[in-house]
C-alpha cells in the first residue's frame, strides 16, 4: 500500500475503484520483495469448475525495452509535443532520403487526454525541430502533427473515436509527409479522413531521425506505451538510440523476475515464477494466468488454500536487483478454456 492515505491506489486501476500498490527495493538484502495474504479461513479453489488463478499487474514502463525485434516498451514525460518546442522521449534510428515507419500502438497511458505515443520523423534532436508525427492518444483519437519550420508553430489534424490498440504509419517522399492510420494494419486511411489534412510539405535535410515518440502531456507524470509490429522502410541505419528531448526523462521499472506462492493449510507451498520479466515494466495492465493443475501437481490441496504471496525478485537464488513499483488488481479464480 501507499505510505500515506489513500493507502490503496485509486487512479491506476484495472477494474473497480482501487488496486494494490507494491513498492519494491531489491538493491539490498534479502534482494526480493514479497507481500502475503493469509485467509481467515481456508479457501476451496475447486468449486464451479475453476481451473486458473488470474492476476492483473501493471508496473511503470521502462525507459526503453526491446522485448522482441518488432516490440518495444518505453515511457515518456514532458509538457507536450506541440507549439514551438517539444518535451518527450524519442527512440530513433537514422533515415537518409525517402522512407516510412509503421507501428501498432498497443497501449498508451492515460496521463492526459492528449498524451501521445506514435511514429515520428524528425530533422534534429533539438526541442524546436521540424518534424512529422502520427500519434495515438488516450481520449482524442489519432493525430497527425507537424512543425513546418524550426522553432515555429505546430499544426494538427486528428480523428476522434479511435483508441489503442491502433496502427499508425508515417511516410516521407521528398518534402511530402503523409500520416495514416489503420484498425488492422492492412487497410489504411488518412488521419482525419481526408488526404489534404493528412499531408504536409516540410523541407528537411536528407539525413533525418526516424522512430517512436512518447509524451505524457504532464511533466509531473510518466506515460507508458507499448508498440508492436514496428517496421521501417528506406535507407534506415543504426540500432535503436534513446534521446531525451526538451527535459530529463524518468528511468521507470526494469524488467525482472516476479512470482507467486500458494500455500495450503498443511503448510505445503508452491512457488510459480513468471517467464515474462518484461511484464512488470510494460506500463500497461498485463494478465498472468497460472493453471491450478500446476499447483495440484505440486501437492497443493486446492480445497484448503490458506496463503497467497506475490513477490518480485529471485526468491530461490537471491541477488541484488532494482527498485520500482507495481500495482496488483483483480486476483481471481477463472475458468479458462484449454
XYZ file of C-alpha atoms in Angstrom:
338
model
C 0.000 0.000 0.000
C 0.919 3.672 -0.197
C 2.753 5.188 2.770
C 0.029 7.805 3.242
C -3.719 7.768 2.691
C -5.292 6.739 0.436
C -3.363 3.525 1.054
C -4.912 1.787 -1.936
C -4.359 3.175 -5.448
C -7.437 4.898 -6.904
C -6.199 6.115 -10.304
C -4.198 3.204 -11.732
C -6.968 0.599 -11.589
C -7.814 -2.362 -13.801
C -11.429 -2.616 -12.649
C -13.462 -1.484 -9.675
C -12.263 1.504 -7.689
C -8.820 0.622 -6.368
C -5.731 -1.526 -6.821
C -2.876 -2.580 -4.543
C 0.414 -0.668 -4.854
C 3.557 -2.703 -4.194
C 6.804 -0.744 -3.882
C 9.910 -2.915 -4.030
C 13.612 -2.378 -3.376
C 15.793 -5.348 -4.248
C 19.060 -3.412 -4.102
C 19.667 -4.657 -0.541
C 19.272 -7.928 1.357
C 17.262 -10.148 1.111
C 17.124 -8.986 -2.563
C 13.474 -9.887 -3.073
C 10.225 -8.167 -2.038
C 7.091 -10.028 -1.056
C 3.577 -9.434 0.250
C 1.326 -12.151 1.686
C -2.404 -12.530 2.164
C -3.426 -15.116 4.776
C -7.091 -16.013 4.535
C -9.092 -16.123 7.766
C -10.491 -19.498 6.743
C -9.081 -21.946 4.238
C -10.326 -21.411 0.677
C -11.761 -24.019 -1.690
C -10.285 -23.388 -5.152
C -12.117 -26.247 -6.875
C -15.732 -25.028 -6.982
C -17.671 -24.241 -10.167
C -15.086 -25.773 -12.470
C -12.429 -23.071 -11.983
C -9.062 -24.080 -13.398
C -6.939 -20.910 -13.431
C -5.623 -18.331 -10.983
C -5.601 -14.951 -12.744
C -3.718 -11.844 -11.630
C -3.534 -8.443 -13.321
C -0.436 -6.331 -12.736
C 0.974 -3.080 -14.014
C 4.417 -1.578 -13.497
C 5.789 1.780 -14.566
C 7.011 1.438 -18.142
C 10.726 1.027 -18.700
C 12.623 3.930 -20.241
C 13.265 1.715 -23.258
C 12.930 -2.042 -23.592
C 13.092 -4.006 -26.831
C 11.135 -7.132 -25.918
C 11.474 -8.535 -29.437
C 12.806 -7.159 -32.747
C 9.429 -5.540 -33.518
C 8.047 -4.999 -29.989
C 9.106 -2.037 -27.843
C 8.110 -0.746 -24.424
C 9.060 2.803 -23.424
C 7.973 5.724 -21.310
C 7.905 9.457 -21.751
C 7.142 12.588 -19.788
C 7.003 16.244 -20.765
C 4.566 19.114 -21.213
C 3.788 18.339 -24.866
C 4.955 17.792 -28.420
C 3.458 20.999 -29.686
C 3.725 24.743 -30.202
C 7.321 25.923 -30.813
C 9.270 23.373 -28.746
C 8.820 19.787 -27.548
C 9.374 17.670 -24.429
C 9.287 13.873 -24.789
C 11.277 10.642 -25.121
C 12.387 9.679 -28.626
C 13.739 6.278 -29.675
C 15.278 6.523 -33.127
C 17.419 5.294 -35.992
C 18.803 7.240 -38.965
C 16.956 7.678 -42.256
C 18.572 9.011 -45.431
C 16.115 10.150 -48.070
C 12.665 8.679 -48.552
C 11.212 6.118 -46.167
C 8.425 5.215 -43.780
C 7.750 3.835 -40.311
C 4.747 1.814 -39.139
C 3.768 0.543 -35.694
C 0.795 -0.810 -33.813
C 0.352 1.228 -30.646
C -0.788 -1.471 -28.244
C -1.302 0.871 -25.312
C -0.702 4.436 -24.178
C -1.065 5.598 -20.584
C -3.915 7.965 -19.778
C -1.837 10.662 -18.071
C -3.768 13.300 -20.035
C -6.311 13.244 -22.847
C -3.536 14.499 -25.130
C -0.802 12.097 -24.003
C 0.813 10.746 -27.180
C 2.551 7.633 -28.472
C 3.389 7.117 -32.114
C 5.788 7.281 -35.044
C 7.932 10.313 -35.875
C 10.399 11.607 -38.449
C 12.458 14.489 -37.092
C 15.157 16.696 -38.587
C 17.189 17.193 -35.376
C 17.132 16.212 -31.711
C 16.527 19.805 -30.621
C 13.230 20.741 -28.976
C 12.116 23.076 -31.771
C 12.978 20.778 -34.686
C 10.881 20.338 -37.801
C 9.068 17.035 -37.645
C 6.049 14.968 -38.611
C 4.304 12.733 -36.073
C 1.365 10.295 -36.145
C 0.217 9.522 -32.606
C -2.445 7.608 -30.727
C -3.886 9.463 -27.720
C -5.955 8.146 -24.793
C -9.070 10.257 -25.463
C -8.575 12.333 -28.636
C -8.140 9.582 -31.198
C -5.280 9.546 -33.698
C -3.452 12.778 -34.535
C -1.193 13.857 -37.399
C 1.003 16.642 -36.026
C 3.787 18.571 -37.699
C 6.082 21.564 -37.346
C 6.896 23.020 -40.729
C 9.652 25.412 -39.641
C 12.221 25.195 -36.856
C 11.021 26.890 -33.680
C 7.689 27.862 -35.213
C 4.073 26.862 -34.547
C 2.801 23.284 -34.783
C -0.233 22.046 -36.710
C -2.638 19.225 -36.006
C -5.227 17.049 -37.738
C -6.906 14.460 -35.560
C -9.551 11.784 -35.959
C -11.609 11.165 -32.824
C -13.260 7.923 -31.827
C -10.103 5.831 -32.267
C -8.071 4.294 -29.430
C -5.251 1.858 -28.777
C -4.605 -0.717 -29.934
C -4.364 1.042 -33.314
C -1.910 1.170 -36.223
C -0.120 4.332 -37.368
C 2.108 4.991 -40.372
C 4.241 7.945 -41.465
C 5.744 8.182 -44.948
C 8.344 10.602 -46.336
C 8.626 11.187 -50.083
C 10.855 14.153 -50.839
C 9.424 17.037 -48.835
C 5.978 15.412 -48.590
C 4.941 13.694 -45.358
C 1.779 11.598 -45.128
C 0.116 10.392 -41.911
C -2.164 7.362 -41.976
C -3.901 5.030 -39.525
C -5.474 1.588 -39.610
C -7.524 -0.722 -37.424
C -5.936 -3.880 -38.843
C -2.596 -2.880 -40.388
C -3.903 -3.741 -43.852
C -6.460 -1.090 -44.755
C -5.037 2.410 -44.325
C -6.879 5.726 -44.256
C -5.674 9.344 -43.988
C -5.680 10.723 -40.462
C -8.763 12.877 -40.202
C -10.423 11.146 -43.130
C -9.135 13.456 -45.874
C -5.901 13.235 -47.846
C -5.137 17.007 -47.720
C -5.416 17.061 -43.923
C -3.016 14.141 -43.537
C -0.337 15.558 -45.842
C 2.286 18.213 -45.153
C 5.175 19.784 -47.025
C 8.208 20.020 -44.759
C 11.630 20.890 -46.099
C 14.024 18.696 -44.092
C 17.631 17.702 -44.591
C 18.244 14.461 -46.474
C 19.508 12.724 -43.332
C 16.967 12.701 -40.502
C 15.875 10.709 -37.458
C 13.065 8.140 -37.619
C 11.475 6.337 -34.691
C 8.972 6.257 -31.823
C 7.891 9.080 -29.526
C 6.038 9.145 -26.180
C 4.869 12.202 -24.231
C 2.760 12.346 -21.043
C 1.484 15.906 -21.690
C 2.144 16.485 -17.974
C 5.758 16.930 -16.873
C 4.862 15.601 -13.406
C 3.585 12.259 -14.748
C 5.121 9.351 -16.644
C 3.292 7.875 -19.616
C 3.993 4.289 -20.630
C 3.445 2.931 -24.133
C 3.798 -0.424 -25.814
C 4.436 -0.822 -29.555
C 4.373 -3.918 -31.724
C 4.968 -4.617 -35.413
C 7.495 -1.780 -35.611
C 8.935 -1.619 -39.123
C 10.770 0.993 -41.168
C 11.455 1.210 -44.900
C 14.050 3.118 -46.882
C 17.719 3.664 -46.146
C 17.399 3.194 -42.380
C 20.625 2.506 -40.461
C 21.871 2.005 -36.926
C 20.460 0.417 -33.822
C 17.852 1.995 -31.564
C 19.126 5.025 -29.662
C 17.301 6.994 -26.971
C 17.025 10.776 -26.775
C 15.538 12.894 -24.003
C 14.073 15.829 -25.906
C 13.450 19.054 -24.015
C 13.871 17.715 -20.464
C 15.296 14.812 -18.483
C 13.152 11.678 -18.625
C 12.329 9.076 -15.951
C 14.087 5.714 -15.787
C 10.992 3.635 -14.937
C 10.966 -0.010 -13.881
C 13.429 -2.504 -15.241
C 12.328 -5.991 -16.279
C 12.904 -8.695 -13.733
C 11.582 -11.878 -12.151
C 8.316 -11.991 -10.253
C 6.445 -14.862 -8.721
C 3.610 -16.096 -6.544
C 3.460 -18.697 -3.788
C 0.332 -20.670 -2.915
C 0.280 -22.471 0.439
C -2.370 -24.836 1.793
C -3.496 -25.295 5.407
C -0.937 -28.092 5.914
C 1.927 -25.759 5.097
C 2.634 -27.151 1.625
C 3.760 -24.347 -0.673
C 4.421 -23.968 -4.393
C 6.345 -21.098 -5.982
C 5.475 -20.257 -9.586
C 7.762 -17.793 -11.372
C 6.719 -15.814 -14.429
C 8.763 -16.323 -17.579
C 7.962 -12.812 -18.866
C 10.058 -10.411 -16.805
C 9.099 -7.509 -19.073
C 5.540 -7.567 -17.688
C 6.489 -5.535 -14.606
C 7.889 -2.805 -16.879
C 5.289 -2.554 -19.649
C 3.299 0.412 -18.359
C 0.039 -1.406 -19.123
C -2.189 -3.891 -17.345
C -0.878 -7.385 -18.007
C -2.776 -10.605 -17.348
C -0.955 -13.540 -15.772
C -2.724 -16.914 -15.788
C -1.490 -19.794 -13.610
C -3.161 -23.178 -14.272
C -4.413 -24.657 -10.997
C -3.277 -28.071 -12.226
C 0.292 -26.793 -11.880
C -0.354 -26.241 -8.165
C -2.200 -29.519 -7.660
C 0.611 -31.443 -9.345
C 2.996 -29.922 -6.787
C 0.945 -31.363 -3.920
C -1.092 -28.275 -3.011
C -4.501 -29.111 -1.557
C -6.696 -26.791 -3.610
C -9.666 -27.460 -1.311
C -7.794 -25.874 1.573
C -5.724 -22.869 0.424
C -4.529 -20.687 3.300
C -1.951 -18.217 1.920
C -1.190 -16.377 -1.295
C 2.067 -14.424 -1.698
C 3.200 -12.194 -4.550
C 6.842 -11.199 -4.933
C 9.448 -9.551 -7.139
C 12.972 -10.929 -7.403
C 14.562 -14.357 -7.468
C 13.498 -15.909 -4.170
C 15.352 -19.185 -4.724
C 18.655 -17.586 -5.714
C 18.559 -14.014 -4.348
C 20.883 -11.431 -5.845
C 20.975 -7.651 -5.928
C 18.362 -6.228 -8.269
C 16.476 -2.996 -8.861
C 13.765 -0.931 -7.226
C 10.384 0.176 -8.531
C 6.641 -0.033 -8.093
C 3.869 -2.225 -9.452
C 0.113 -2.389 -8.985
C -1.921 -5.570 -8.431
C -5.622 -5.906 -9.203
C -8.343 -8.481 -9.905
C -6.826 -11.556 -8.271
C -9.465 -14.127 -9.128
C -10.216 -17.721 -9.936
C -11.416 -18.216 -13.500
C -12.437 -20.943 -15.864
C -10.231 -20.775 -18.943
C -10.884 -22.963 -21.967
C -7.802 -25.050 -22.556
